[in-house]
CSV table of C-alpha atoms in Angstrom, one decimal:
chain,number,residue,atom,x,y,z
A,1,MET,CA,-4.3,7.9,10.9
A,2,TYR,CA,-0.6,8.3,9.9
A,3,THR,CA,0.8,5.4,8.0
A,4,TRP,CA,3.5,4.5,5.5
A,5,HIS,CA,2.4,3.4,2.0
A,6,ALA,CA,3.8,3.1,-1.4
A,7,THR,CA,1.6,5.1,-3.7
A,8,PHE,CA,1.7,4.8,-7.5
A,9,ASP,CA,1.6,8.2,-9.2
A,10,GLY,CA,3.1,7.8,-12.7
A,11,GLN,CA,3.1,4.0,-12.6
A,12,ASP,CA,1.2,3.6,-15.9
A,13,THR,CA,1.7,-0.1,-16.3
A,14,LEU,CA,0.1,-0.8,-12.9
A,15,HIS,CA,-2.7,1.6,-13.7
A,16,ALA,CA,-3.4,-0.1,-17.0
A,17,ALA,CA,-3.4,-3.5,-15.4
A,18,ALA,CA,-5.8,-2.4,-12.7
A,19,ASP,CA,-8.0,-0.8,-15.4
A,20,ARG,CA,-8.2,-4.1,-17.4
A,21,TYR,CA,-9.2,-6.2,-14.4
A,22,GLN,CA,-11.5,-3.6,-12.9
A,23,ALA,CA,-13.4,-3.4,-16.3
A,24,VAL,CA,-14.6,-7.0,-15.9
A,25,LEU,CA,-15.6,-6.4,-12.2
A,26,VAL,CA,-17.9,-3.5,-13.0
A,27,PRO,CA,-20.9,-5.6,-13.8
A,28,LEU,CA,-20.5,-7.5,-10.6
A,29,SER,CA,-22.0,-6.3,-7.3
A,30,GLY,CA,-20.3,-6.8,-4.0
A,31,VAL,CA,-17.0,-4.8,-4.6
A,32,ASP,CA,-15.9,-1.2,-4.4
A,33,LEU,CA,-13.4,-0.5,-7.2
A,34,ILE,CA,-10.3,1.5,-6.1
A,35,PRO,CA,-9.7,4.5,-8.4
A,36,ARG,CA,-6.2,4.8,-9.9
A,37,LYS,CA,-5.4,7.7,-7.7
A,38,TRP,CA,-5.9,5.6,-4.5
A,39,LEU,CA,-4.0,2.5,-5.5
A,40,HIS,CA,-1.4,1.7,-2.9
A,41,LEU,CA,0.7,-0.9,-1.2
A,42,THR,CA,-0.1,-0.7,2.5
A,43,MET,CA,3.2,-0.8,4.4
A,44,GLN,CA,3.3,0.3,8.1
A,45,GLY,CA,1.0,2.1,10.4
A,46,VAL,CA,2.2,4.8,12.8
A,47,GLY,CA,-0.8,5.9,14.8
A,48,PHE,CA,-4.0,7.9,14.9
A,49,THR,CA,-3.4,11.6,14.1
A,50,ASP,CA,-4.6,12.8,17.4
A,51,GLU,CA,-2.2,10.4,19.2
A,52,VAL,CA,1.0,11.1,17.3
A,53,ASP,CA,3.1,14.1,18.3
A,54,ALA,CA,4.2,16.3,15.4
A,55,ASP,CA,7.8,16.3,16.7
A,56,ASP,CA,7.8,12.5,16.9
A,57,LEU,CA,6.4,12.3,13.4
A,58,ALA,CA,9.2,14.5,12.1
A,59,LYS,CA,11.8,12.4,14.0
A,60,ILE,CA,10.4,9.2,12.6
A,61,THR,CA,10.5,10.6,9.0
A,62,GLU,CA,14.1,11.6,9.4
A,63,ALA,CA,15.0,8.2,10.9
A,64,ALA,CA,13.2,6.6,7.9
A,65,ARG,CA,15.4,8.7,5.6
A,66,ARG,CA,18.5,7.3,7.2
A,67,HIS,CA,17.3,3.7,7.3
A,68,LEU,CA,16.1,3.8,3.7
A,69,ALA,CA,19.2,5.6,2.3
A,70,THR,CA,20.8,2.2,1.7
A,71,HIS,CA,17.8,0.4,0.2
A,72,ARG,CA,17.9,0.5,-3.6
A,73,PRO,CA,14.6,1.0,-5.5
A,74,VAL,CA,12.6,-2.2,-5.8
A,75,THR,CA,11.2,-3.5,-9.0
A,76,PHE,CA,8.3,-5.9,-8.6
A,77,GLU,CA,5.5,-7.4,-10.8
A,78,ALA,CA,1.8,-7.4,-10.2
A,79,GLY,CA,0.3,-10.4,-11.9
A,80,VAL,CA,-3.2,-11.9,-12.0
A,81,PRO,CA,-5.3,-10.6,-9.1
A,82,ILE,CA,-6.5,-13.0,-6.5
A,83,VAL,CA,-9.8,-13.0,-4.7
A,84,ASP,CA,-9.4,-12.6,-0.9
A,85,PRO,CA,-12.4,-12.4,1.5
A,86,GLU,CA,-11.7,-8.7,2.0
A,87,ALA,CA,-10.4,-7.6,-1.3
A,88,ILE,CA,-9.4,-8.4,-4.9
A,89,LEU,CA,-5.6,-7.8,-5.0
A,90,PHE,CA,-2.4,-8.2,-6.9
A,91,ALA,CA,0.0,-10.4,-5.1
A,92,VAL,CA,3.5,-9.0,-5.9
A,93,THR,CA,6.9,-10.4,-6.6
A,94,ALA,CA,10.1,-9.2,-4.8
A,95,ALA,CA,8.3,-9.7,-1.4
A,96,ASP,CA,11.6,-10.0,0.4
A,97,GLU,CA,13.0,-6.8,-1.0
A,98,LEU,CA,9.7,-5.0,-0.1
A,99,ARG,CA,9.9,-6.5,3.4
A,100,GLY,CA,13.4,-4.9,3.7
A,101,VAL,CA,11.9,-1.5,2.9
A,102,ARG,CA,9.2,-2.0,5.5
A,103,ASP,CA,11.7,-3.2,8.0
A,104,GLY,CA,13.6,0.1,7.5
A,105,VAL,CA,10.4,2.0,8.3
A,106,ARG,CA,9.8,-0.2,11.3
A,107,ALA,CA,13.3,0.4,12.5
A,108,ALA,CA,12.8,4.2,12.2
A,109,ILE,CA,9.7,4.0,14.4
A,110,ALA,CA,11.5,1.8,16.9
A,111,GLU,CA,14.4,4.3,17.0
A,112,ILE,CA,12.1,7.0,18.2
A,113,TRP,CA,9.5,5.1,20.2
A,114,GLY,CA,11.3,1.8,21.1
A,115,SER,CA,10.7,-1.5,19.5
A,116,GLU,CA,7.8,-2.4,21.9
A,117,HIS,CA,5.8,0.6,20.5
A,118,VAL,CA,6.0,-0.2,16.8
A,119,PRO,CA,2.4,-0.8,15.6
A,120,ASP,CA,1.3,-3.7,13.5
A,121,SER,CA,2.8,-7.2,13.4
A,122,PRO,CA,6.2,-7.8,11.9
A,123,ASP,CA,4.6,-10.4,9.7
A,124,TRP,CA,3.5,-8.8,6.4
A,125,THR,CA,2.5,-9.9,2.9
A,126,PRO,CA,2.8,-7.1,0.4
A,127,HIS,CA,0.0,-6.7,-2.1
A,128,VAL,CA,-1.9,-4.0,-4.1
A,129,SER,CA,-5.7,-4.1,-3.8
A,130,ILE,CA,-7.8,-3.1,-6.8
A,131,ALA,CA,-11.2,-3.6,-5.1
A,132,TYR,CA,-12.6,-4.0,-1.6
A,133,SER,CA,-15.4,-6.5,-0.8
A,134,ASN,CA,-18.5,-4.9,0.5
A,135,THR,CA,-20.7,-8.0,1.1
A,136,ASP,CA,-20.5,-11.7,1.7
A,137,GLY,CA,-20.9,-14.1,-1.1
A,138,PRO,CA,-19.3,-16.7,-3.4
A,139,ALA,CA,-15.9,-16.0,-4.9
A,140,ALA,CA,-16.6,-17.8,-8.1
A,141,PRO,CA,-18.1,-14.9,-10.1
A,142,TYR,CA,-15.0,-12.7,-9.4
A,143,VAL,CA,-12.5,-15.5,-10.0
A,144,ASN,CA,-14.2,-16.3,-13.4
A,145,ALA,CA,-14.3,-12.6,-14.4
A,146,LEU,CA,-10.6,-12.2,-13.6
A,147,ALA,CA,-9.7,-15.4,-15.5
A,148,SER,CA,-11.3,-13.9,-18.6
A,149,ILE,CA,-8.4,-11.4,-18.9
A,150,PRO,CA,-5.1,-12.7,-20.5
A,151,PRO,CA,-2.3,-12.4,-18.0
A,152,LYS,CA,0.1,-9.6,-18.5
A,153,PRO,CA,2.2,-8.8,-15.5
A,154,ALA,CA,2.7,-5.1,-14.7
A,155,ALA,CA,6.2,-4.1,-13.8
A,156,VAL,CA,6.4,-1.4,-11.0
A,157,THR,CA,9.5,0.3,-9.7
A,158,LEU,CA,9.2,1.6,-6.1
A,159,ARG,CA,11.6,4.5,-5.7
A,160,ASP,CA,10.1,6.1,-2.6
A,161,VAL,CA,7.6,5.5,0.2
A,162,GLN,CA,5.1,8.0,1.5
A,163,LEU,CA,4.1,9.0,5.0
A,164,ILE,CA,0.4,9.8,4.6
A,165,ARG,CA,-2.6,11.0,6.6
A,166,LEU,CA,-5.2,8.3,5.8
A,167,ASP,CA,-8.9,8.1,6.1
A,168,ARG,CA,-11.7,5.8,4.8
A,169,ASP,CA,-14.9,7.7,5.2
A,170,THR,CA,-16.3,6.9,1.8
A,171,ARG,CA,-15.6,3.1,1.2
A,172,VAL,CA,-12.2,3.8,-0.3
A,173,TYR,CA,-9.0,4.8,1.4
A,174,LYS,CA,-8.0,8.4,0.6
A,175,TRP,CA,-5.0,10.3,1.9
A,176,GLU,CA,-2.9,13.4,2.0
A,177,THR,CA,0.9,12.9,1.6
A,178,VAL,CA,2.7,14.3,4.5
A,179,ASN,CA,6.2,13.4,3.3
A,180,SER,CA,8.0,11.2,0.8
A,181,VAL,CA,11.2,9.3,1.5
A,182,PRO,CA,13.3,8.1,-1.4
A,183,LEU,CA,15.0,4.7,-1.5
A,184,GLY,CA,18.7,4.8,-1.9
A,185,GLY,CA,19.1,8.4,-0.6
């Protein structure tokens, strides 16, 4: 499917934080760790690749450039991961600023397709997953393992967002970047 994500090439502090927490998760079963290369902040779906016209995709990308030209880069922190039923994830600060970026992407899709055809709910909580759950079970072992790491928030500056072609055939999301749109022009 086509979707908009923030990806984290070159975000060494985030990678180091993920590495620290993932190291204590390795001995535990029940989670699939997300490799550095595939860390991301899910932002906004567009549609399945066989259902999105290439011309529309190009128009949505150009509209996103216009809508995001006024958004400044967003600096946020990823702190201690939380255990969610589906994933272990960093909650992030600057959620309102990140929502503004997502709203710009949603406005771009609405400009081309109309607001009634924008996929996904407008409600959104930004986060960065470091592991996906692959079984049911108690959260306590994961919570305890994560608590053993001294907190050290990772500062991340989001300077652009990526339109990607996404798949998850191997228990981890992988993608090919179709286009990247900078914040602030």
